[in-house]
Coordinates of C-alpha atoms in Angstrom, one line a residue:
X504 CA 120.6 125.5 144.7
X505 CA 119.8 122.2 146.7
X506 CA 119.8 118.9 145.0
X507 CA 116.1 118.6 145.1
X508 CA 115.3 121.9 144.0
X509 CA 118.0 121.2 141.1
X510 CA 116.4 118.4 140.5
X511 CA 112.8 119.5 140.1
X512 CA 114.0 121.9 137.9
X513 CA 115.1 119.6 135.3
X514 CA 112.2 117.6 135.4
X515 CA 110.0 120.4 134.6
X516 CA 112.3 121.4 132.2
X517 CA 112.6 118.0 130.4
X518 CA 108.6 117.5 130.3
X519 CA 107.7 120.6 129.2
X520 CA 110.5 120.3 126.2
X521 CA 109.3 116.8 125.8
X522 CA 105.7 117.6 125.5
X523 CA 106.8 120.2 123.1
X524 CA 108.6 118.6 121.1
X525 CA 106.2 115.4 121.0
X526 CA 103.3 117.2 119.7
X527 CA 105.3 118.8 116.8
X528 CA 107.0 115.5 115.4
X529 CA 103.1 113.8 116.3
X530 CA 102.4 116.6 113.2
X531 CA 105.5 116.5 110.6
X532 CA 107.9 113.6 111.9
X533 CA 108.0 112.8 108.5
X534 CA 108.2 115.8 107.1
X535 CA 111.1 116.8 109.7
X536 CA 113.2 113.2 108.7
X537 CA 113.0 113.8 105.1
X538 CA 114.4 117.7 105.6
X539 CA 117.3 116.9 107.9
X540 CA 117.9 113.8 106.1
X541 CA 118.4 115.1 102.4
X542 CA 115.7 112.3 100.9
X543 CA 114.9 113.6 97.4
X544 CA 113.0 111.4 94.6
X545 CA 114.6 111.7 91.1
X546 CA 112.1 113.1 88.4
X547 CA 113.2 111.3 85.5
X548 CA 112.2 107.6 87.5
X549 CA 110.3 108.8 90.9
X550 CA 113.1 106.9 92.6
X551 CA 113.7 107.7 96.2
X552 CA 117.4 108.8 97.2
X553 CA 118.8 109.1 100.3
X554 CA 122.9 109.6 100.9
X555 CA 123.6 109.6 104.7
X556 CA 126.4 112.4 105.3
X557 CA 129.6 111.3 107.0
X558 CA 129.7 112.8 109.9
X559 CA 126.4 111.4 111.4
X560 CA 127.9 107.6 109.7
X561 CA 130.4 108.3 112.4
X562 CA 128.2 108.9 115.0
X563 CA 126.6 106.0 114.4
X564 CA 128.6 103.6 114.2
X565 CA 130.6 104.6 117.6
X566 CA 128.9 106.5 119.8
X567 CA 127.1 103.2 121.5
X568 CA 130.1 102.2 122.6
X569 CA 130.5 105.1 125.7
X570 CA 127.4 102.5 127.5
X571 CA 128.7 99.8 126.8
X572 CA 132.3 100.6 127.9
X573 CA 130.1 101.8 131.2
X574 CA 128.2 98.8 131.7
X575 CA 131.6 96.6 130.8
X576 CA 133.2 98.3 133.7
X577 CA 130.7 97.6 136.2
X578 CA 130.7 94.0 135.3
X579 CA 134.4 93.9 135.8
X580 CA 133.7 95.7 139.4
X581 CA 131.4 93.2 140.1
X582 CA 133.6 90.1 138.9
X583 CA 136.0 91.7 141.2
X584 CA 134.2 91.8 143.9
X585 CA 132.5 88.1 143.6
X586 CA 136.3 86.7 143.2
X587 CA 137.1 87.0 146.8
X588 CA 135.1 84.7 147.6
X589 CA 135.7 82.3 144.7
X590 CA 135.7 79.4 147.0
X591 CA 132.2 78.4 146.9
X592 CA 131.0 77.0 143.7
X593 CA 127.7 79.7 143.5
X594 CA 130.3 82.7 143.3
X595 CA 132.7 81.0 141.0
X596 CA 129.8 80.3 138.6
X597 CA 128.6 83.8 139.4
X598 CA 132.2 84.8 138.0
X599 CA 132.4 82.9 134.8
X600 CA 129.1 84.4 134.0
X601 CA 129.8 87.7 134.6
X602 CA 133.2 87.3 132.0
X603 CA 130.9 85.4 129.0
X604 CA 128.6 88.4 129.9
X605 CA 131.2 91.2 129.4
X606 CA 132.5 89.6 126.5
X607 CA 128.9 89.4 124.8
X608 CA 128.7 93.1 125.3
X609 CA 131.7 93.7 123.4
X610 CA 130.8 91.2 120.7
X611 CA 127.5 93.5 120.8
X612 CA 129.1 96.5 120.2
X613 CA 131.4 95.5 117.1
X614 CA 128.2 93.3 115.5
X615 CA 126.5 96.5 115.5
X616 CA 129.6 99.0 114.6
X617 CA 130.5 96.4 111.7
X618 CA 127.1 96.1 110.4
X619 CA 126.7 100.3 110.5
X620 CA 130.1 100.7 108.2
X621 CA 129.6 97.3 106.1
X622 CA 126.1 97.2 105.5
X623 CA 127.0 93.6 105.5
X624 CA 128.7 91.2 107.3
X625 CA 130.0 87.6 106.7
X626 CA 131.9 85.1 108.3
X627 CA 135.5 86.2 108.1
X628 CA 133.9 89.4 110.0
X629 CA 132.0 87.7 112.6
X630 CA 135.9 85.8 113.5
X631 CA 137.6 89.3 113.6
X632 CA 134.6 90.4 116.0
X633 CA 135.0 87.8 118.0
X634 CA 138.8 88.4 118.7
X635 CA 137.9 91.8 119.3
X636 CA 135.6 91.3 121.6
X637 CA 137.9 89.3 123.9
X638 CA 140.6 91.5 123.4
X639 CA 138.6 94.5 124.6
X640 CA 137.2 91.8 127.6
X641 CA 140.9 91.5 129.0
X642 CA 141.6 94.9 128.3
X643 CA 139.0 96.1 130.2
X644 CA 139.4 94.0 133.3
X645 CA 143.5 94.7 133.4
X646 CA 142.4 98.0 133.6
X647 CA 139.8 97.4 136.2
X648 CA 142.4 95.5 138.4
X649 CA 145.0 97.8 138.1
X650 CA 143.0 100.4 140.5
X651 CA 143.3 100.2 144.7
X652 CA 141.5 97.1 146.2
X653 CA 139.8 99.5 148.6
X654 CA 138.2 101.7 145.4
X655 CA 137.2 98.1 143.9
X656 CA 135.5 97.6 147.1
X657 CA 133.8 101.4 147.8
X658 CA 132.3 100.7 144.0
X659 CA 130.7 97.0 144.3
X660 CA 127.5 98.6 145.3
X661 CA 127.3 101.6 142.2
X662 CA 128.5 99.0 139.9
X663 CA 125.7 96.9 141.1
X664 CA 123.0 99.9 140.7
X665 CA 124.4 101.0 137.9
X666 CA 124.3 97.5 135.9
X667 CA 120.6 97.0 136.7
X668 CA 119.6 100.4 135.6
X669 CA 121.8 99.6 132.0
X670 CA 120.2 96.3 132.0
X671 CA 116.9 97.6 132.2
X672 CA 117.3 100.0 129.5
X673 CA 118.7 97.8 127.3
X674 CA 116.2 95.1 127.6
X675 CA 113.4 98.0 127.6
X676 CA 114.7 99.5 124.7
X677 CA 114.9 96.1 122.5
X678 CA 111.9 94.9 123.7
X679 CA 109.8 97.8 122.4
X680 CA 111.8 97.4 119.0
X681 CA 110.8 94.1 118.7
X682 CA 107.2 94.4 119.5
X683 CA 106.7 98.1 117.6
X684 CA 108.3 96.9 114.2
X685 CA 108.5 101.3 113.0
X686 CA 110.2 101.0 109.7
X687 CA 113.1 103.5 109.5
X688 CA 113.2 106.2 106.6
X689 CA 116.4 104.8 104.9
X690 CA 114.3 101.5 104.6
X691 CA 111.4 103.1 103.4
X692 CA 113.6 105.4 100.4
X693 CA 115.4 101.7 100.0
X694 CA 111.8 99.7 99.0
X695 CA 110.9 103.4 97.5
X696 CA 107.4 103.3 99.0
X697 CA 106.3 106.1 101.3
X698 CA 102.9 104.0 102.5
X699 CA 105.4 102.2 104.3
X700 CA 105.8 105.2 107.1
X701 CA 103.2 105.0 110.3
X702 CA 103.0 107.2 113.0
X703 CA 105.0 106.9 116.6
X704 CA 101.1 105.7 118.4
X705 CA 100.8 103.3 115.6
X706 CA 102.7 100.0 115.9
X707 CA 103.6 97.5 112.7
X708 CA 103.8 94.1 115.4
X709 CA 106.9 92.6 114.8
X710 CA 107.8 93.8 111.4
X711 CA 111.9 94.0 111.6
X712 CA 112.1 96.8 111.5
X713 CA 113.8 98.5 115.0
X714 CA 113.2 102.6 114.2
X715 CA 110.6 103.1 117.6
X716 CA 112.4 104.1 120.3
X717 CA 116.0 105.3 119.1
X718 CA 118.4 103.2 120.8
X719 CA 121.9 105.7 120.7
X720 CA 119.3 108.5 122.2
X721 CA 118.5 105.7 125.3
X722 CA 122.3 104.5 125.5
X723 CA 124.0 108.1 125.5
X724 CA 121.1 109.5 128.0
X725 CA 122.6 106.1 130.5
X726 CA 125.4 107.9 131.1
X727 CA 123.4 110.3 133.4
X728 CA 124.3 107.2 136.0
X729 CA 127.5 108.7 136.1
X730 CA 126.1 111.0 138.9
X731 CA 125.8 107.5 141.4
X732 CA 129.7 107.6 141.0
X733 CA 130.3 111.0 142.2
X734 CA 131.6 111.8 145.9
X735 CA 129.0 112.4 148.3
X736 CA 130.5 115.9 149.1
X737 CA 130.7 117.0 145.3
X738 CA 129.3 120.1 144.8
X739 CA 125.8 120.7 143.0
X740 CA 127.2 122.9 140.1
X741 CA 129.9 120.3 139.4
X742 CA 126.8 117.9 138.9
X743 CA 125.0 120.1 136.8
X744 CA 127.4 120.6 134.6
X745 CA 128.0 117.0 134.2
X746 CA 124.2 116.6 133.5
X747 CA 124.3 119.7 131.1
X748 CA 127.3 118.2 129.4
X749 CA 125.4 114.6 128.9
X750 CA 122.0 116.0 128.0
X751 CA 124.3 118.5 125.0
X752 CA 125.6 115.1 123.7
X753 CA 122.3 113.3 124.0
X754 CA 120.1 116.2 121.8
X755 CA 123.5 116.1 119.4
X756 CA 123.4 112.4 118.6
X757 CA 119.4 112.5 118.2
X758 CA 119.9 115.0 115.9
X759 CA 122.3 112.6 114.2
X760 CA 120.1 110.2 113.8
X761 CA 117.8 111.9 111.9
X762 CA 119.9 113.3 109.5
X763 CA 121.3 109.5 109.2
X764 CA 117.3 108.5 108.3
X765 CA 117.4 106.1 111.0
X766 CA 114.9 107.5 113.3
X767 CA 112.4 109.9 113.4
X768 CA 112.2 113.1 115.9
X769 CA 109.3 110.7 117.8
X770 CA 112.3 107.9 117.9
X771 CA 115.0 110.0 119.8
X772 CA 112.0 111.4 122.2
X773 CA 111.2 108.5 123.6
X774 CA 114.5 106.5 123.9
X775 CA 115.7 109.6 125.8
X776 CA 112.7 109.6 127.8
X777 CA 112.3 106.1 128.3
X778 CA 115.8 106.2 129.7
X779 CA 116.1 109.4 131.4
X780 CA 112.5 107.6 133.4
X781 CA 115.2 104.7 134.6
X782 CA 118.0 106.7 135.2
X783 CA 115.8 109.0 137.5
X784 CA 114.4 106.2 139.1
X785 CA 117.6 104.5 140.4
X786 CA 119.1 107.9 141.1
X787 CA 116.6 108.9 143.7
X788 CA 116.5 105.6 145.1
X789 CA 120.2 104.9 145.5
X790 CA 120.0 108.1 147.5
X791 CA 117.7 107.4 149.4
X792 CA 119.5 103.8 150.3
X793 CA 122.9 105.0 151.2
X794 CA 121.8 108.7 152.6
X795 CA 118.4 108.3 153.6
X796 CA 117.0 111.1 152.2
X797 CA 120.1 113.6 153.5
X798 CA 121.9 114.3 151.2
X799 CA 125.5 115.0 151.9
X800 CA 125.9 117.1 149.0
X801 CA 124.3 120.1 150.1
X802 CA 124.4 123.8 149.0
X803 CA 128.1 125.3 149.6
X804 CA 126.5 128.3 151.1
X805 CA 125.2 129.5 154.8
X806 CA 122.7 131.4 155.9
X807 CA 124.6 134.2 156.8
X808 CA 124.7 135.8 153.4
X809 CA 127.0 133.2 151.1
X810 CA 129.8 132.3 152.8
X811 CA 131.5 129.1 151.8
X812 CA 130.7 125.9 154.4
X813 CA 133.2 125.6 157.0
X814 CA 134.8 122.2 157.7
X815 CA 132.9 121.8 160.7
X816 CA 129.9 122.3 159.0
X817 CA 130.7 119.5 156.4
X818 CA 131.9 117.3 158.4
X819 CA 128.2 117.9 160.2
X820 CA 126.2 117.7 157.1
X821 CA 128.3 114.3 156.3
X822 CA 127.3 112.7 159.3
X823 CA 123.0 114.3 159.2
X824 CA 123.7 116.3 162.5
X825 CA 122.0 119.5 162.9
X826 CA 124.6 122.2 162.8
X827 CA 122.4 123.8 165.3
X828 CA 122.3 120.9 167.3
X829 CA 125.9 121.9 167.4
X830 CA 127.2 123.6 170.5
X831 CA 130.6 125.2 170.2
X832 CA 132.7 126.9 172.9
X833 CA 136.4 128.0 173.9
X834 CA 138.6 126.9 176.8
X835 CA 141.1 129.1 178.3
X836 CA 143.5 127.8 175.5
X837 CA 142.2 130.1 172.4
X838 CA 143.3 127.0 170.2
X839 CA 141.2 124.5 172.2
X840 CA 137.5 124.1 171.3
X841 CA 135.4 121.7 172.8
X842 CA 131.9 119.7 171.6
X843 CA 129.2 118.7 173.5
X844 CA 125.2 118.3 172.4
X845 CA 122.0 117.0 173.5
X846 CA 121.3 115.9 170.2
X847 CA 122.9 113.2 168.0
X848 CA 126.3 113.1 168.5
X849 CA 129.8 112.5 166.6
X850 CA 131.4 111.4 169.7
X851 CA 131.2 109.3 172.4
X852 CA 131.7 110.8 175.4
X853 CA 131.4 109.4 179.4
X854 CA 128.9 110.9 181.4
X855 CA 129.8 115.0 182.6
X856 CA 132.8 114.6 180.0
X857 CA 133.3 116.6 177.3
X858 CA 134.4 115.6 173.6
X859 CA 137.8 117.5 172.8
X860 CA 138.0 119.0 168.9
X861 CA 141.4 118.8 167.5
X862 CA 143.4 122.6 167.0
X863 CA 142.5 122.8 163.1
X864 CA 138.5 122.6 163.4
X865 CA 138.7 126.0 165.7
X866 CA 136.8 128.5 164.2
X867 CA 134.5 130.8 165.8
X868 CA 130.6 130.3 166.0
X869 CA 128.7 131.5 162.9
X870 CA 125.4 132.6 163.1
X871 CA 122.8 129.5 162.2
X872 CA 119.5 129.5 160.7
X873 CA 117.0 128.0 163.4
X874 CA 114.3 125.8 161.9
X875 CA 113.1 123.1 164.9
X876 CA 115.7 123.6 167.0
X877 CA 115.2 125.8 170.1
X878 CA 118.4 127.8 171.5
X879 CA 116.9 128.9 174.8
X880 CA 115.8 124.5 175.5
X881 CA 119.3 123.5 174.5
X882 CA 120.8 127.2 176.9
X883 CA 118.4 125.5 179.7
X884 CA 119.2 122.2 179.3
X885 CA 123.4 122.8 179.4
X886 CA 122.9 124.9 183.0
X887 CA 120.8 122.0 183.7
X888 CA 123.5 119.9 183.5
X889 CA 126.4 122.5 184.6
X890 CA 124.2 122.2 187.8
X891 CA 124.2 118.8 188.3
X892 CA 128.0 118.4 187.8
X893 CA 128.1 121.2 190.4
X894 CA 126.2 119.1 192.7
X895 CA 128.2 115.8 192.1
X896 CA 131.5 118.1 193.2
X897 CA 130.2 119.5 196.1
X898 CA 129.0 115.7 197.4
X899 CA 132.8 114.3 196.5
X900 CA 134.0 117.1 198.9
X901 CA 131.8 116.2 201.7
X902 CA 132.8 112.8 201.2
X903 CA 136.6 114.0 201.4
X904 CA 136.0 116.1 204.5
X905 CA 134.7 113.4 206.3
X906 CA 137.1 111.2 205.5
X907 CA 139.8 113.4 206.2
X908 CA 138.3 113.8 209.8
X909 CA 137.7 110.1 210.4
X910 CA 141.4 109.5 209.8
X911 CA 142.3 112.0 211.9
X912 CA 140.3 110.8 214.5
X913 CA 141.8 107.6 214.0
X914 CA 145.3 109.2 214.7
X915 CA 144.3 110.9 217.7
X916 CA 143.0 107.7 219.3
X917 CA 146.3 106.3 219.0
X918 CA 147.5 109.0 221.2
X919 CA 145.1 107.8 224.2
X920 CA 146.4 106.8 227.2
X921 CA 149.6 107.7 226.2
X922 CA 152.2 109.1 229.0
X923 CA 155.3 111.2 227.2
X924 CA 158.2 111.6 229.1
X925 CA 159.1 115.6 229.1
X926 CA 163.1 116.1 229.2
X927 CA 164.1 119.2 231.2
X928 CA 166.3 121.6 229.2
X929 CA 170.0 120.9 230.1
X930 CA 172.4 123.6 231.2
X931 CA 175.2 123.6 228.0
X932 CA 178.8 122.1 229.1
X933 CA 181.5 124.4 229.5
X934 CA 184.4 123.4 227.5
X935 CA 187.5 121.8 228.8
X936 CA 186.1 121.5 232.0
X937 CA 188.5 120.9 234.8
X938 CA 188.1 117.6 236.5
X939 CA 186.9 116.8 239.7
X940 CA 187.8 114.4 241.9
X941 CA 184.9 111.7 243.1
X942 CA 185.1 110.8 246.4
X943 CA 183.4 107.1 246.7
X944 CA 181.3 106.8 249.3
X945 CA 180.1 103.0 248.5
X946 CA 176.2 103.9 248.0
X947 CA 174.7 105.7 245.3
X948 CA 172.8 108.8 245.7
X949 CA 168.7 108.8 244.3
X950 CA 168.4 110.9 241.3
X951 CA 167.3 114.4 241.7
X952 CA 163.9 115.6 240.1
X953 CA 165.8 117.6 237.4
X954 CA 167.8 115.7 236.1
X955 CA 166.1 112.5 236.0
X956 CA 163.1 111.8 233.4
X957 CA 160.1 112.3 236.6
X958 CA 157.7 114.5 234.6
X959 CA 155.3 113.0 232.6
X960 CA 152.2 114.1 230.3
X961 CA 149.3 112.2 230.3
X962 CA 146.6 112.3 227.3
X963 CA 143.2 110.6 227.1
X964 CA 140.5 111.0 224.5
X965 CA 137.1 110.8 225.6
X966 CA 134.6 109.1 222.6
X967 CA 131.7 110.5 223.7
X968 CA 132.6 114.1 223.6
X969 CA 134.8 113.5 221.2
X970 CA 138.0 115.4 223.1
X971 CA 141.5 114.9 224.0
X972 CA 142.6 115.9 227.3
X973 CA 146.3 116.0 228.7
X974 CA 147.4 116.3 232.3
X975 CA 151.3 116.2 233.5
X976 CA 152.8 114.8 236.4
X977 CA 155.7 113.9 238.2
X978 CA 154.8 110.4 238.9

């Protein structure tokens, strides 16, 4: 299944179960709260009771803290980040407001974990939550630093997503609170007067009371940001099991809340919806940002019946080339596969040159499923060009030939008017000839044609005709 096919499919799951679900607790959210709660009222004095179980005490008091352990971390990525450039006076103040920000968060978390298991809280607590909340702070960013610098770097811009998103559904969340003012049905069995519950669609304006929306449903569906973190390449089951795993923990701690009487079934729906909304929101356009609406994470099957995506075709999907765009085909060397495409391509090649693939990406051509892409155009258009390197060879070989005769010519006009002497073959001595005497006569005898050098060849080269002639003679 594709990413936006997965996708859709949990959207239209979520609404209808939403819609469901929304109607119902519309009808008997009370009734529902007071069930999975255990709220009785005595008979001998009417008083309402309500003893929260352990188990959901638990819950509450801890499992905020998986948001804002996320949202610390991206701070720390951020504050990272910003530090490199802690020379100008912005980004160092940038810096020092990103720490008093993480260690807010923690004080945050412990305010609200102390004031779940105390009911109470004075000033001996608020010191020992202050400590704790620093301790955590350099804990956390120890931790942070320990990791590669180049990791730190690859995450500045999910830590940046991610803390908006968290920001926005934290602020969302609290506002709604604030304004809403739904009293919860522990507070209502503690002033043991029932007139006291309204409906979801009706608001109390600013009562103190924070039940409408449920804020651990909001904070634990967050964690669906976790997908922004994932490799590009990982695998769409992977991610839905991730999401399945999230949304499991998300309907578990709603249901917790209930059975604590802090919320109502109307409460958890809309701080999961209200969040998932966000979540959604920044997903989609995150991907959009960094793939541009390709996602690399595509289906791990072909369309040749299932197979498994070959390297090549990764590596293709990675980079939003066509794999039919791809044109793959052997050299004499069976381990030797070369690239070349009309389309977009991965390398960059000089003109009539063709890219080289290394050994290990050999593989032989699968059959591709053709959507725009025309085989026979891309077939026409590679004899198109096969032609035109054809042509380019055959004009370099002209242009040897002729240079090869013009220095030839060149040579044989050296030869012109050249006259060779011609050396008549010479009878071989005998050995140990005896020696004649000389008679001297006083004058010395004219050499004799054979044995002097009287023969002679003549050449000439005529330029118009373009000949060389020769002629001997005994000049």
């Amino acid at each position: 299944m594709t990413r936006k096919r997965s996708r859709l499919v949990l959207w239209i799951c979520v609404e209808i179960v939403f819609i469901a679900l929304l109607l119902v607790g519309s009808k008997y959210d009370f009734n529902i709260s007071v069930i999975l709660s255990g709220m009785a009222q005595r008979k001998d004095d009417g008083v309402l009771t309500l003893e929260v179980a352990t188990w959901a005490k638990i819950i509450e008091a801890f499992f905020e803290w998986p948001a804002l352990f996320f949202g610390a971390f991206c701070l720390c990525v951020i504050s990272y980040n910003l530090r490199k450039k802690a020379n100008d006076t912005k980004v160092l103040l940038s810096v020092i407001a990103l720490d008093i920000l993480l260690v807010a968060l923690m004080f945050f978390g412990w305010q609200t974990t102390f004031k779940d298991i105390l009911q109470s809280v004075g000033t001996v607590h608020y010191v020992i939550m202050v400590l704790l909340s620093l301790f955590f702070a350099v804990m956390i960013k120890i931790i942070v630093e320990k990791l590669p610098k180049k990791t730190l770097t690859q995450m500045l811009l999910p830590a940046l997503v991610t803390a908006a998103a968290l920001l926005a559904i934290f602020l969302g969340i609290e506002l709604i609170k604030l304004v809403w003012g739904r009293v919860r049905l522990r507070e209502i069995a503690a002033a043991n007067d029932i007139t006291l519950f309204t409906s979801w669609f009706v608001p109390n304006w600013f009562s103190g009371s924070k039940s409408f929306p449920s804020g651990h449903a909001a904070n634990i569906t967050s964690m669906l940001l976790i997908l922004i973190w994932l490799k590009p390449t990982t695998s769409e089951k992977k991610r839905n099991i991730i999401c399945a795993a999230i949304l499991t923990v998300t309907v578990f701690v709603a249901f917790s809340r209930i059975c604590a009487g802090a919320h109502y079934l109307t409460d958890t729906l809309f701080g999961f919806i209200i969040s998932f909304i966000i979540v959604q929101i920044t997903i989609v356009k995150y991907e959009k940002s960094v793939y541009g609406g390709s996602y690399p994470s595509l289906s791990e099957t072909t369309a040749d019946g299932g197979k498994r995506k070959t390297p090549r075709e990764k590596q293709l999907a990675v980079k939003k080339v066509s794999p039919a765009a791809d044109i793959l085909y052997s050299n004499d060397n069976e381990n030797e596969w070369t690239y070349q495409s009309s389309y977009k391509t991965m390398y960059d090649t000089a003109p009539g040159k063709r890219a080289t693939l290394p050994a290990r990406e050999a593989q032989p051509i699968r059959p591709i499923r053709q959507t725009s892409f025309s085989l026979e155009e891309a077939l026409a258009e590679q004899a198109a060009r096969e032609a035109t390197l054809a042509a380019q060879a055959d004009e370099e070989a002209k242009k040897l030939e002729e240079g090869l005769k013009l220095a030839s010519t060149g040579e044989i006009r050296k030869l012109a008017d050249i006259s060779v002497p011609i050396v008549p073959k010479q009878e071989p001595k005998k050995a140990n000839p005896k020696p004649k005497k000389k008679k001297s006569t006083g004058k010395k005898k004219a050499a004799s044609p054979q044995s002097g050098l009287a023969v002679q060849m003549h050449f000439k080269y005529d330029n118009e005709n373009k000949t060389l002639t020769s002629d001997i003679s005994d000049d």
